[in-house]
């Protein structure tokens, strides 16, 4: 992978068409290590800042994927416990992780995989890394191998329908960069910062490469119990809820967080953070902001309150007790994690831009957070839906008119690999299709079946797939069942093909 370009990638007509879906001014130059924001930043999205023709290979890609051939995903019910220390001066995390889970895969397991996203090339270029040691399975020392962003533990023996546990020590060097994983000035962004259990499904183990222009994340919902020790001056936002008050030990403080029914755990730290709070539908909204971001704090809070209420009414009730909205600087619009969203405020932003980006990322609380999907194989199932959610918030559904790209090899239901195979032009097509045309498709569906039927079907979709993992087939099936309409031609006309995932 090449180092970040010294200037923004020139966006093609396709990318500009996709970006035209959104309002807001051009992004100011980021102040990181050679990183400059693109001239037209799509709200709520991850955007290209460099050439993408050199995509990393999939970890362990030479190993044959022999999936279950059953419609089952596992290991199920993961329960994580972590006890970590964050060294503010070294920007380093060290600690121990253990995860218990059940082998629900209808066969004995003889190997396990974890994703180590901190080892992605783009982080390594800026001093980032993730190392593991002392790996044990059910208390016994285990052999393991690391290939880039994947940890392979071969030669395990976990019988079907039995529970097991894996423990390991791990050390993370946080890269110096403005990103969902990185540190910049006083702010530390910890997204995808720990070894996370990979998912085994009909394809086999999912250890796809890190997608630096979007997401390649895919994990099952579980519980987290995380203890963090760091400088007592740090103000921390995190997934879940803090248990009690932090305990002081000299210049350090010990924080503990618990999160239930989430598929990831993220944190954001800054000793200068101030907090604004609100409440809606018994959900606490916490906005974390620096002095530079203070002018936008009310907009983030207003968007948080309205989004939780609006999306709960239209899709299904927000299930967690709180949500943290954190301001940070970055080259992207925003990034989502369960119960925590990052809003990138670099340079001058309009208040409406900040509100809409916040709404987009909160939309992801439903689409990927609650209703999960394989973001590498079916990215439209979260990004198209979050973009639609933001347009609903902005009262701009009638502005969802982005056309499909002319190249019919790109489907709305295509995996990320279809787009990245074509370098920069494929990335531009990804943004136009997955964000712009995907949200337009959902609005076309709403117009076709009517508001009442559409939102009723969306609530049924939410109820059926809550805390589960959805597929394109699931969505099509539920929409047809709930609306009582044959939507085969509609989805075909909008380049949604179940066969893309079969």
Tab-separated table of C-alpha atoms in Angstrom:
chain	number	residue	atom	x	y	z
A	1	UNK	CA	0.000	0.000	0.000
A	2	UNK	CA	1.321	3.454	-0.859
A	3	UNK	CA	1.622	6.194	1.717
A	4	UNK	CA	-1.234	8.728	1.817
A	5	UNK	CA	-1.061	11.078	-1.112
A	6	UNK	CA	0.169	14.599	-0.507
A	7	UNK	CA	-2.911	15.924	-2.211
A	8	UNK	CA	-6.447	14.735	-2.587
A	9	UNK	CA	-7.332	12.146	-5.182
A	10	UNK	CA	-9.095	13.766	-8.104
A	11	UNK	CA	-12.621	12.429	-8.083
A	12	UNK	CA	-14.245	11.276	-11.267
A	13	UNK	CA	-17.663	12.247	-12.555
A	14	UNK	CA	-19.062	9.118	-10.916
A	15	UNK	CA	-17.813	10.182	-7.506
A	16	UNK	CA	-19.081	13.716	-7.967
A	17	UNK	CA	-22.523	12.379	-8.858
A	18	UNK	CA	-22.523	10.363	-5.654
A	19	UNK	CA	-21.273	13.306	-3.623
A	20	UNK	CA	-23.970	15.532	-5.112
A	21	UNK	CA	-26.472	13.610	-3.030
A	22	UNK	CA	-25.200	15.456	-0.001
A	23	UNK	CA	-24.979	19.106	1.011
A	24	UNK	CA	-22.186	20.841	2.874
A	25	UNK	CA	-19.065	22.749	1.995
A	26	UNK	CA	-15.781	21.355	0.785
A	27	UNK	CA	-13.622	19.921	3.547
A	28	UNK	CA	-10.668	21.852	4.813
A	29	UNK	CA	-7.273	20.222	4.620
A	30	UNK	CA	-6.633	17.798	7.427
A	31	UNK	CA	-3.668	18.596	9.607
A	32	UNK	CA	-2.278	15.081	9.856
A	33	UNK	CA	0.782	13.512	8.291
A	34	UNK	CA	0.317	14.401	4.651
A	35	UNK	CA	-3.420	13.691	4.744
A	36	UNK	CA	-5.716	16.011	2.849
A	37	UNK	CA	-9.472	15.596	2.698
A	38	UNK	CA	-11.111	15.051	-0.693
A	39	UNK	CA	-12.670	18.149	-2.285
A	40	UNK	CA	-16.190	16.745	-2.019
A	41	UNK	CA	-16.736	14.860	1.224
A	42	UNK	CA	-19.796	12.654	1.334
A	43	UNK	CA	-21.602	13.024	4.625
A	44	UNK	CA	-21.089	10.187	7.001
A	45	UNK	CA	-18.784	8.244	4.750
A	46	UNK	CA	-15.228	7.008	4.591
A	47	UNK	CA	-13.494	8.579	1.570
A	48	UNK	CA	-10.434	7.930	-0.566
A	49	UNK	CA	-7.281	9.916	0.195
A	50	UNK	CA	-4.860	7.843	-1.833
A	51	UNK	CA	-4.584	5.474	-4.768
A	52	UNK	CA	-6.335	2.169	-4.164
A	53	UNK	CA	-4.934	0.082	-6.988
A	54	UNK	CA	-2.824	-1.869	-4.505
A	55	UNK	CA	-5.332	-3.559	-2.230
A	56	UNK	CA	-3.864	-5.877	0.399
A	57	UNK	CA	-4.427	-9.558	-0.130
A	58	UNK	CA	-6.765	-11.445	2.140
A	59	UNK	CA	-4.975	-12.917	5.177
A	60	UNK	CA	-4.410	-16.662	4.834
A	61	UNK	CA	-5.992	-16.354	1.378
A	62	UNK	CA	-4.205	-19.480	0.176
A	63	UNK	CA	-6.145	-21.579	2.669
A	64	UNK	CA	-9.284	-23.104	1.159
A	65	UNK	CA	-12.527	-21.823	2.632
A	66	UNK	CA	-14.657	-24.774	3.516
A	67	UNK	CA	-17.816	-23.395	5.009
A	68	UNK	CA	-20.550	-25.111	6.914
A	69	UNK	CA	-22.907	-25.057	3.922
A	70	UNK	CA	-25.527	-24.458	6.576
A	71	UNK	CA	-27.315	-21.197	7.253
A	72	UNK	CA	-25.603	-20.872	10.616
A	73	UNK	CA	-23.037	-18.387	11.909
A	74	UNK	CA	-20.758	-18.737	14.871
A	75	UNK	CA	-19.113	-19.139	17.261
A	76	UNK	CA	-22.140	-17.719	19.049
A	77	UNK	CA	-22.697	-15.669	22.199
A	78	UNK	CA	-19.155	-14.288	22.527
A	79	UNK	CA	-18.486	-12.760	25.936
A	80	UNK	CA	-15.342	-10.619	26.148
A	81	UNK	CA	-13.397	-9.554	29.214
A	82	UNK	CA	-10.516	-7.128	28.801
A	83	UNK	CA	-8.198	-5.491	31.280
A	84	UNK	CA	-5.923	-2.976	29.571
A	85	UNK	CA	-3.552	-0.109	30.295
A	86	UNK	CA	-3.272	2.840	27.934
A	87	UNK	CA	0.080	4.611	28.142
A	88	UNK	CA	-0.639	8.204	27.148
A	89	UNK	CA	3.013	9.083	26.554
A	90	UNK	CA	3.777	6.042	24.381
A	91	UNK	CA	0.322	5.802	22.777
A	92	UNK	CA	0.360	2.121	23.554
A	93	UNK	CA	-2.231	-0.327	24.899
A	94	UNK	CA	-1.223	-3.464	26.756
A	95	UNK	CA	-3.355	-5.985	28.550
A	96	UNK	CA	-5.216	-9.238	28.497
A	97	UNK	CA	-8.292	-10.410	26.652
A	98	UNK	CA	-10.451	-13.465	27.168
A	99	UNK	CA	-13.534	-14.467	25.242
A	100	UNK	CA	-15.981	-17.255	25.965
A	101	UNK	CA	-18.273	-18.577	23.244
A	102	UNK	CA	-20.357	-21.541	22.150
A	103	UNK	CA	-19.636	-23.804	19.197
A	104	UNK	CA	-23.059	-23.702	17.574
A	105	UNK	CA	-21.801	-24.746	14.125
A	106	UNK	CA	-23.156	-28.311	14.111
A	107	UNK	CA	-19.682	-29.777	13.823
A	108	UNK	CA	-16.502	-30.005	15.859
A	109	UNK	CA	-14.160	-27.038	15.491
A	110	UNK	CA	-10.487	-27.746	14.859
A	111	UNK	CA	-9.339	-24.136	14.344
A	112	UNK	CA	-10.203	-20.549	15.249
A	113	UNK	CA	-9.545	-17.143	13.706
A	114	UNK	CA	-9.444	-13.607	15.085
A	115	UNK	CA	-9.274	-10.355	13.133
A	116	UNK	CA	-6.415	-8.027	14.145
A	117	UNK	CA	-7.468	-4.856	12.363
A	118	UNK	CA	-4.713	-2.815	14.016
A	119	UNK	CA	-2.197	-4.552	11.730
A	120	UNK	CA	-3.632	-3.043	8.545
A	121	UNK	CA	-0.965	-1.560	6.268
A	122	UNK	CA	-2.335	1.975	6.514
A	123	UNK	CA	-1.827	1.896	10.282
A	124	UNK	CA	1.608	0.255	10.090
A	125	UNK	CA	2.759	3.129	7.892
A	126	UNK	CA	2.078	5.489	10.787
A	127	UNK	CA	3.547	3.406	13.595
A	128	UNK	CA	0.543	1.217	14.361
A	129	UNK	CA	0.627	-2.492	15.164
A	130	UNK	CA	-1.081	-5.242	17.128
A	131	UNK	CA	0.848	-8.107	18.719
A	132	UNK	CA	-0.467	-11.117	20.635
A	133	UNK	CA	1.223	-13.588	22.962
A	134	UNK	CA	0.477	-16.298	25.521
A	135	UNK	CA	-2.512	-17.551	23.555
A	136	UNK	CA	-4.488	-20.192	25.400
A	137	UNK	CA	-7.582	-22.239	24.560
A	138	UNK	CA	-9.492	-23.472	27.590
A	139	UNK	CA	-6.478	-22.629	29.725
A	140	UNK	CA	-3.964	-24.620	27.647
A	141	UNK	CA	-1.166	-22.972	25.682
A	142	UNK	CA	-2.008	-22.935	21.972
A	143	UNK	CA	-0.013	-22.688	18.776
A	144	UNK	CA	-0.910	-19.640	16.681
A	145	UNK	CA	0.112	-17.813	13.514
A	146	UNK	CA	-0.411	-14.203	12.473
A	147	UNK	CA	-0.779	-13.133	8.844
A	148	UNK	CA	-1.374	-9.389	8.654
A	149	UNK	CA	-4.821	-8.717	10.067
A	150	UNK	CA	-5.639	-12.331	10.908
A	151	UNK	CA	-4.723	-14.546	13.844
A	152	UNK	CA	-5.003	-18.291	13.193
A	153	UNK	CA	-5.191	-20.796	16.048
A	154	UNK	CA	-4.936	-24.291	14.523
A	155	UNK	CA	-5.236	-27.650	16.202
A	156	UNK	CA	-8.005	-26.886	18.668
A	157	UNK	CA	-10.655	-29.387	19.689
A	158	UNK	CA	-13.996	-27.791	20.449
A	159	UNK	CA	-16.911	-30.188	20.224
A	160	UNK	CA	-20.209	-29.094	18.722
A	161	UNK	CA	-22.691	-27.495	21.109
A	162	UNK	CA	-19.922	-27.026	23.702
A	163	UNK	CA	-18.565	-23.788	25.121
A	164	UNK	CA	-14.907	-22.784	25.068
A	165	UNK	CA	-12.693	-19.838	25.921
A	166	UNK	CA	-9.644	-18.187	24.406
A	167	UNK	CA	-7.321	-15.882	26.294
A	168	UNK	CA	-4.287	-13.900	25.165
A	169	UNK	CA	-2.069	-10.995	26.040
A	170	UNK	CA	-1.988	-8.239	23.464
A	171	UNK	CA	-0.101	-5.036	22.813
A	172	UNK	CA	-1.317	-2.285	20.513
A	173	UNK	CA	0.699	0.625	19.206
A	174	UNK	CA	-1.787	3.327	18.225
A	175	UNK	CA	-0.758	5.018	14.946
A	176	UNK	CA	-0.255	8.754	14.709
A	177	UNK	CA	-3.000	9.670	12.260
A	178	UNK	CA	-6.468	11.161	12.083
A	179	UNK	CA	-8.574	8.061	11.747
A	180	UNK	CA	-11.073	5.791	13.437
A	181	UNK	CA	-7.994	4.074	14.896
A	182	UNK	CA	-5.219	6.540	15.719
A	183	UNK	CA	-4.142	9.509	17.816
A	184	UNK	CA	-3.923	13.138	16.805
A	185	UNK	CA	-3.082	16.046	19.102
A	186	UNK	CA	-4.830	15.187	22.395
A	187	UNK	CA	-7.471	12.874	20.925
A	188	UNK	CA	-7.190	9.081	20.833
A	189	UNK	CA	-9.634	7.192	18.600
A	190	UNK	CA	-9.914	3.509	19.424
A	191	UNK	CA	-12.056	1.788	16.847
A	192	UNK	CA	-11.229	-1.841	15.957
A	193	UNK	CA	-8.409	-1.789	18.481
A	194	UNK	CA	-8.435	-5.309	19.936
A	195	UNK	CA	-8.366	-8.906	18.629
A	196	UNK	CA	-11.950	-9.839	17.758
A	197	UNK	CA	-13.304	-13.309	17.072
A	198	UNK	CA	-13.902	-13.915	13.376
A	199	UNK	CA	-17.206	-15.273	12.066
A	200	UNK	CA	-17.563	-18.743	10.581
A	201	UNK	CA	-20.467	-19.137	8.153
A	202	UNK	CA	-21.336	-20.972	4.941
A	203	UNK	CA	-18.237	-19.441	3.317
A	204	UNK	CA	-15.925	-20.552	6.091
A	205	UNK	CA	-13.878	-18.234	8.295
A	206	UNK	CA	-14.228	-14.562	7.368
A	207	UNK	CA	-10.779	-12.961	7.462
A	208	UNK	CA	-11.150	-10.529	4.584
A	209	UNK	CA	-8.591	-7.734	4.080
A	210	UNK	CA	-8.980	-4.374	5.787
A	211	UNK	CA	-10.915	-1.974	3.527
A	212	UNK	CA	-9.354	1.437	3.939
A	213	UNK	CA	-12.055	3.234	1.907
A	214	UNK	CA	-14.948	1.781	3.896
A	215	UNK	CA	-15.584	-1.180	6.192
A	216	UNK	CA	-14.759	-4.878	6.156
A	217	UNK	CA	-16.094	-5.609	9.604
A	218	UNK	CA	-18.291	-8.580	10.455
A	219	UNK	CA	-18.888	-9.871	13.955
A	220	UNK	CA	-21.664	-11.341	16.048
A	221	UNK	CA	-23.365	-9.645	18.980
A	222	UNK	CA	-22.119	-10.451	22.444
A	223	UNK	CA	-21.245	-8.931	25.796
A	224	UNK	CA	-18.216	-6.876	26.852
A	225	UNK	CA	-16.680	-6.227	30.267
A	226	UNK	CA	-13.764	-3.826	29.780
A	227	UNK	CA	-11.469	-2.362	32.427
A	228	UNK	CA	-9.247	0.512	31.292
A	229	UNK	CA	-6.447	2.077	33.316
A	230	UNK	CA	-4.943	5.317	32.046
A	231	UNK	CA	-3.990	8.872	32.993
A	232	UNK	CA	-6.618	10.218	35.384
A	233	UNK	CA	-6.939	13.380	33.282
A	234	UNK	CA	-8.314	11.436	30.329
A	235	UNK	CA	-12.015	11.897	29.609
A	236	UNK	CA	-13.311	8.687	28.032
A	237	UNK	CA	-16.319	7.961	25.853
A	238	UNK	CA	-17.016	4.273	25.276
A	239	UNK	CA	-19.484	1.713	24.030
A	240	UNK	CA	-21.690	0.456	26.824
A	241	UNK	CA	-22.110	2.056	30.237
A	242	UNK	CA	-19.487	2.896	32.837
A	243	UNK	CA	-19.848	0.847	36.021
A	244	UNK	CA	-19.616	3.094	39.055
A	245	UNK	CA	-17.040	5.863	39.325
A	246	UNK	CA	-13.406	5.521	38.227
A	247	UNK	CA	-10.945	4.556	40.953
A	248	UNK	CA	-7.882	6.760	41.377
A	249	UNK	CA	-4.427	5.248	41.842
A	250	UNK	CA	-1.923	8.063	42.019
A	251	UNK	CA	-1.906	9.788	38.619
A	252	UNK	CA	-3.945	6.976	37.087
A	253	UNK	CA	-7.643	6.141	37.009
A	254	UNK	CA	-9.325	2.760	36.542
A	255	UNK	CA	-12.547	2.750	34.510
A	256	UNK	CA	-14.866	-0.197	33.936
A	257	UNK	CA	-17.471	-0.495	31.188
A	258	UNK	CA	-20.107	-3.089	30.383
A	259	UNK	CA	-21.933	-3.440	27.088
A	260	UNK	CA	-24.577	-6.013	26.213
A	261	UNK	CA	-25.759	-7.278	22.835
A	262	UNK	CA	-23.140	-5.340	20.862
A	263	UNK	CA	-20.907	-6.546	18.043
A	264	UNK	CA	-17.922	-4.321	18.829
A	265	UNK	CA	-16.491	-2.036	21.507
A	266	UNK	CA	-14.934	1.375	20.814
A	267	UNK	CA	-13.486	4.221	22.880
A	268	UNK	CA	-12.495	7.850	22.384
A	269	UNK	CA	-10.230	9.734	24.800
A	270	UNK	CA	-9.240	13.371	25.207
A	271	UNK	CA	-8.282	15.118	28.473
A	272	UNK	CA	-9.839	18.353	27.191
A	273	UNK	CA	-13.264	16.905	26.395
A	274	UNK	CA	-16.312	18.655	27.783
A	275	UNK	CA	-19.673	16.874	27.855
A	276	UNK	CA	-23.226	17.934	27.009
A	277	UNK	CA	-26.046	15.590	27.919
A	278	UNK	CA	-29.621	14.986	26.906
A	279	UNK	CA	-32.331	12.349	27.224
A	280	UNK	CA	-34.868	10.987	24.753
A	281	UNK	CA	-37.044	7.878	25.053
A	282	UNK	CA	-35.113	6.940	28.223
A	283	UNK	CA	-31.866	6.964	26.218
A	284	UNK	CA	-28.990	9.100	27.521
A	285	UNK	CA	-27.207	11.143	24.859
A	286	UNK	CA	-23.656	12.252	25.728
A	287	UNK	CA	-21.814	14.650	23.407
A	288	UNK	CA	-18.040	14.883	23.877
A	289	UNK	CA	-16.328	17.908	22.359
A	290	UNK	CA	-13.129	19.937	22.543
A	291	UNK	CA	-12.871	23.735	22.680
A	292	UNK	CA	-12.388	23.775	18.895
A	293	UNK	CA	-15.580	21.732	18.454
A	294	UNK	CA	-17.695	23.643	20.985
A	295	UNK	CA	-19.598	25.550	18.293
A	296	UNK	CA	-20.978	22.229	17.010
A	297	UNK	CA	-21.864	20.580	20.326
A	298	UNK	CA	-25.490	21.728	20.283
A	299	UNK	CA	-25.910	20.488	16.708
A	300	UNK	CA	-24.552	17.043	17.608
A	301	UNK	CA	-26.848	16.859	20.630
A	302	UNK	CA	-29.878	18.061	18.672
A	303	UNK	CA	-29.222	15.509	15.958
A	304	UNK	CA	-28.740	12.768	18.533
A	305	UNK	CA	-32.034	13.488	20.249
A	306	UNK	CA	-34.013	13.784	17.028
A	307	UNK	CA	-32.366	10.779	15.339
A	308	UNK	CA	-33.008	8.369	18.216
A	309	UNK	CA	-36.649	9.426	18.342
A	310	UNK	CA	-37.188	9.460	14.561
A	311	UNK	CA	-35.450	6.180	13.762
A	312	UNK	CA	-37.032	4.395	16.714
A	313	UNK	CA	-40.426	5.461	15.385
A	314	UNK	CA	-39.736	4.436	11.780
A	315	UNK	CA	-37.532	1.340	12.180
A	316	UNK	CA	-37.739	-0.029	15.726
A	317	UNK	CA	-36.877	1.023	19.264
A	318	UNK	CA	-33.250	1.848	20.072
A	319	UNK	CA	-32.339	-0.970	22.480
A	320	UNK	CA	-29.416	0.392	24.521
A	321	UNK	CA	-29.481	2.783	27.504
A	322	UNK	CA	-27.122	5.411	26.076
A	323	UNK	CA	-25.283	6.754	23.049
A	324	UNK	CA	-22.009	8.695	22.938
A	325	UNK	CA	-21.426	11.220	20.137
A	326	UNK	CA	-17.758	12.208	20.009
A	327	UNK	CA	-16.084	15.018	18.137
A	328	UNK	CA	-12.686	14.291	16.585
A	329	UNK	CA	-10.565	15.398	13.658
A	330	UNK	CA	-10.303	13.089	10.677
A	331	UNK	CA	-10.209	12.888	6.912
A	332	UNK	CA	-13.656	11.279	6.751
A	333	UNK	CA	-17.195	12.347	7.627
A	334	UNK	CA	-17.923	10.020	10.520
A	335	UNK	CA	-17.630	6.463	11.802
A	336	UNK	CA	-20.003	4.219	13.687
A	337	UNK	CA	-19.623	1.749	16.524
A	338	UNK	CA	-22.283	0.327	18.855
A	339	UNK	CA	-23.359	3.084	21.249
A	340	UNK	CA	-20.578	5.396	20.008
A	341	UNK	CA	-20.249	7.482	16.861
A	342	UNK	CA	-17.268	9.561	15.769
A	343	UNK	CA	-17.969	12.864	14.018
A	344	UNK	CA	-15.014	14.247	12.083
A	345	UNK	CA	-14.841	18.009	12.530
A	346	UNK	CA	-11.753	19.328	10.775
A	347	UNK	CA	-11.797	22.945	9.641
A	348	UNK	CA	-15.050	24.777	9.050
A	349	UNK	CA	-18.242	22.752	8.825
A	350	UNK	CA	-21.776	24.005	8.530
A	351	UNK	CA	-24.148	23.217	11.380
A	352	UNK	CA	-26.433	21.363	8.966
A	353	UNK	CA	-23.520	19.240	7.737
A	354	UNK	CA	-22.688	18.213	11.303
A	355	UNK	CA	-26.322	17.377	12.054
A	356	UNK	CA	-26.667	15.259	8.929
A	357	UNK	CA	-23.391	13.388	9.432
A	358	UNK	CA	-24.435	12.671	13.013
A	359	UNK	CA	-27.792	11.359	11.772
A	360	UNK	CA	-26.032	9.116	9.231
A	361	UNK	CA	-23.779	7.585	11.875
A	362	UNK	CA	-26.688	7.134	14.274
A	363	UNK	CA	-28.570	5.419	11.440
A	364	UNK	CA	-25.781	2.846	11.586
A	365	UNK	CA	-26.850	2.027	15.135
A	366	UNK	CA	-29.766	0.275	13.437
A	367	UNK	CA	-28.034	-0.854	10.257
A	368	UNK	CA	-24.948	-2.769	11.256
A	369	UNK	CA	-25.217	-2.181	15.018
A	370	UNK	CA	-28.590	-3.805	15.666
A	371	UNK	CA	-29.191	-5.439	12.280
A	372	UNK	CA	-25.746	-6.750	11.432
A	373	UNK	CA	-24.333	-7.719	8.067
A	374	UNK	CA	-21.097	-8.786	6.438
A	375	UNK	CA	-19.819	-5.335	5.480
A	376	UNK	CA	-17.229	-6.743	3.073
A	377	UNK	CA	-19.628	-9.009	1.198
A	378	UNK	CA	-22.793	-6.863	1.290
A	379	UNK	CA	-21.864	-3.244	2.086
A	380	UNK	CA	-25.161	-1.849	0.808
A	381	UNK	CA	-27.041	-3.421	3.723
A	382	UNK	CA	-25.606	-0.849	6.117
A	383	UNK	CA	-24.317	2.137	4.104
A	384	UNK	CA	-27.341	2.502	1.808
A	385	UNK	CA	-29.661	2.241	4.803
A	386	UNK	CA	-27.709	4.742	6.915
A	387	UNK	CA	-27.680	7.199	4.005
A	388	UNK	CA	-31.440	6.767	3.617
A	389	UNK	CA	-31.789	7.391	7.366
A	390	UNK	CA	-29.876	10.670	7.116
A	391	UNK	CA	-32.088	11.805	4.227
A	392	UNK	CA	-35.137	10.938	6.337
A	393	UNK	CA	-33.674	13.083	9.134
A	394	UNK	CA	-32.948	15.944	6.712
A	395	UNK	CA	-36.425	15.670	5.161
A	396	UNK	CA	-34.689	15.199	1.809
A	397	UNK	CA	-35.937	11.798	0.649
A	398	UNK	CA	-37.096	13.399	-2.598
A	399	UNK	CA	-33.475	14.369	-3.280
A	400	UNK	CA	-32.330	10.736	-3.411
A	401	UNK	CA	-31.956	10.616	-7.190
A	402	UNK	CA	-28.380	9.387	-7.762
A	403	UNK	CA	-28.269	7.116	-10.859
A	404	UNK	CA	-26.507	3.782	-11.046
A	405	UNK	CA	-23.060	3.797	-12.639
A	406	UNK	CA	-23.179	2.921	-16.361
A	407	UNK	CA	-20.965	-0.141	-15.887
A	408	UNK	CA	-23.472	-2.915	-15.223
A	409	UNK	CA	-20.806	-5.159	-13.755
A	410	UNK	CA	-21.249	-3.136	-10.581
A	411	UNK	CA	-24.339	-4.267	-8.694
A	412	UNK	CA	-25.854	-2.681	-5.636
A	413	UNK	CA	-25.445	-6.113	-4.043
A	414	UNK	CA	-21.803	-6.520	-5.143
A	415	UNK	CA	-19.118	-7.274	-2.536
A	416	UNK	CA	-16.332	-4.793	-1.824
A	417	UNK	CA	-13.894	-6.947	-3.813
A	418	UNK	CA	-15.809	-6.255	-7.045
A	419	UNK	CA	-15.140	-2.548	-6.634
A	420	UNK	CA	-11.554	-2.694	-5.353
A	421	UNK	CA	-10.533	-4.949	-8.250
A	422	UNK	CA	-10.741	-1.865	-10.488
A	423	UNK	CA	-8.633	0.500	-8.381
A	424	UNK	CA	-9.648	4.154	-8.163
A	425	UNK	CA	-12.473	3.888	-10.695
A	426	UNK	CA	-13.945	1.024	-8.699
A	427	UNK	CA	-13.752	3.016	-5.460
A	428	UNK	CA	-15.578	5.900	-7.121
A	429	UNK	CA	-18.211	3.427	-8.329
A	430	UNK	CA	-18.464	2.042	-4.791
A	431	UNK	CA	-19.420	5.449	-3.403
A	432	UNK	CA	-21.917	6.188	-6.128
A	433	UNK	CA	-23.575	2.763	-5.927
A	434	UNK	CA	-23.454	1.937	-2.217
A	435	UNK	CA	-24.210	5.393	-0.805
A	436	UNK	CA	-26.008	7.295	-3.543
A	437	UNK	CA	-27.791	4.702	-5.664
A	438	UNK	CA	-28.424	2.418	-2.694
A	439	UNK	CA	-30.279	5.072	-0.711
A	440	UNK	CA	-32.137	6.040	-3.880
A	441	UNK	CA	-33.184	2.385	-4.293
A	442	UNK	CA	-34.649	2.296	-0.796
A	443	UNK	CA	-36.565	5.479	-1.480
A	444	UNK	CA	-37.795	4.074	-4.797
A	445	UNK	CA	-39.058	1.076	-2.838
A	446	UNK	CA	-40.817	3.376	-0.382
A	447	UNK	CA	-42.494	5.216	-3.252
A	448	UNK	CA	-43.506	1.944	-4.907
A	449	UNK	CA	-45.198	0.339	-1.892
A	450	UNK	CA	-46.218	3.505	0.000
A	451	UNK	CA	-45.064	4.881	3.337
A	452	UNK	CA	-47.354	2.777	5.506
A	453	UNK	CA	-46.358	-0.534	3.941
A	454	UNK	CA	-42.674	0.400	3.696
A	455	UNK	CA	-42.173	1.446	7.302
A	456	UNK	CA	-44.321	-1.404	8.577
A	457	UNK	CA	-42.088	-3.814	6.644
A	458	UNK	CA	-38.980	-2.083	8.003
A	459	UNK	CA	-40.228	-2.628	11.550
A	460	UNK	CA	-40.842	-6.302	10.775
A	461	UNK	CA	-37.313	-6.504	9.327
A	462	UNK	CA	-35.944	-4.940	12.516
A	463	UNK	CA	-37.901	-7.289	14.759
A	464	UNK	CA	-36.837	-10.400	12.855
A	465	UNK	CA	-33.149	-9.542	12.418
A	466	UNK	CA	-32.498	-7.644	15.673
A	467	UNK	CA	-29.044	-8.537	17.059
A	468	UNK	CA	-28.678	-10.988	14.158
A	469	UNK	CA	-26.905	-10.845	10.800
A	470	UNK	CA	-28.941	-10.064	7.709
A	471	UNK	CA	-28.400	-10.796	4.026
A	472	UNK	CA	-29.745	-9.396	0.781
A	473	UNK	CA	-31.965	-12.466	0.547
A	474	UNK	CA	-33.370	-11.781	4.022
A	475	UNK	CA	-34.235	-8.195	3.152
A	476	UNK	CA	-35.884	-9.065	-0.167
A	477	UNK	CA	-37.838	-11.937	1.392
A	478	UNK	CA	-39.130	-9.867	4.305
A	479	UNK	CA	-40.080	-6.932	2.075
A	480	UNK	CA	-42.071	-9.177	-0.252
A	481	UNK	CA	-43.741	-11.009	2.605
A	482	UNK	CA	-44.694	-7.891	4.539
A	483	UNK	CA	-45.892	-5.824	1.574
A	484	UNK	CA	-47.624	-8.723	-0.155
A	485	UNK	CA	-45.985	-7.740	-3.440
A	486	UNK	CA	-43.754	-9.552	-5.907
A	487	UNK	CA	-40.715	-7.268	-5.928
A	488	UNK	CA	-38.515	-9.443	-8.117
A	489	UNK	CA	-38.501	-7.073	-11.089
A	490	UNK	CA	-38.027	-4.038	-8.850
A	491	UNK	CA	-34.857	-5.416	-7.279
A	492	UNK	CA	-33.579	-6.737	-10.611
A	493	UNK	CA	-34.080	-3.296	-12.164
A	494	UNK	CA	-32.102	-1.793	-9.279
A	495	UNK	CA	-29.252	-4.322	-9.650
A	496	UNK	CA	-29.975	-6.197	-6.433
A	497	UNK	CA	-29.210	-9.874	-7.015
A	498	UNK	CA	-29.430	-12.565	-4.369
A	499	UNK	CA	-27.107	-14.602	-6.590
A	500	UNK	CA	-24.236	-12.206	-5.791
A	501	UNK	CA	-24.028	-13.888	-2.393
A	502	UNK	CA	-24.984	-17.446	-3.281
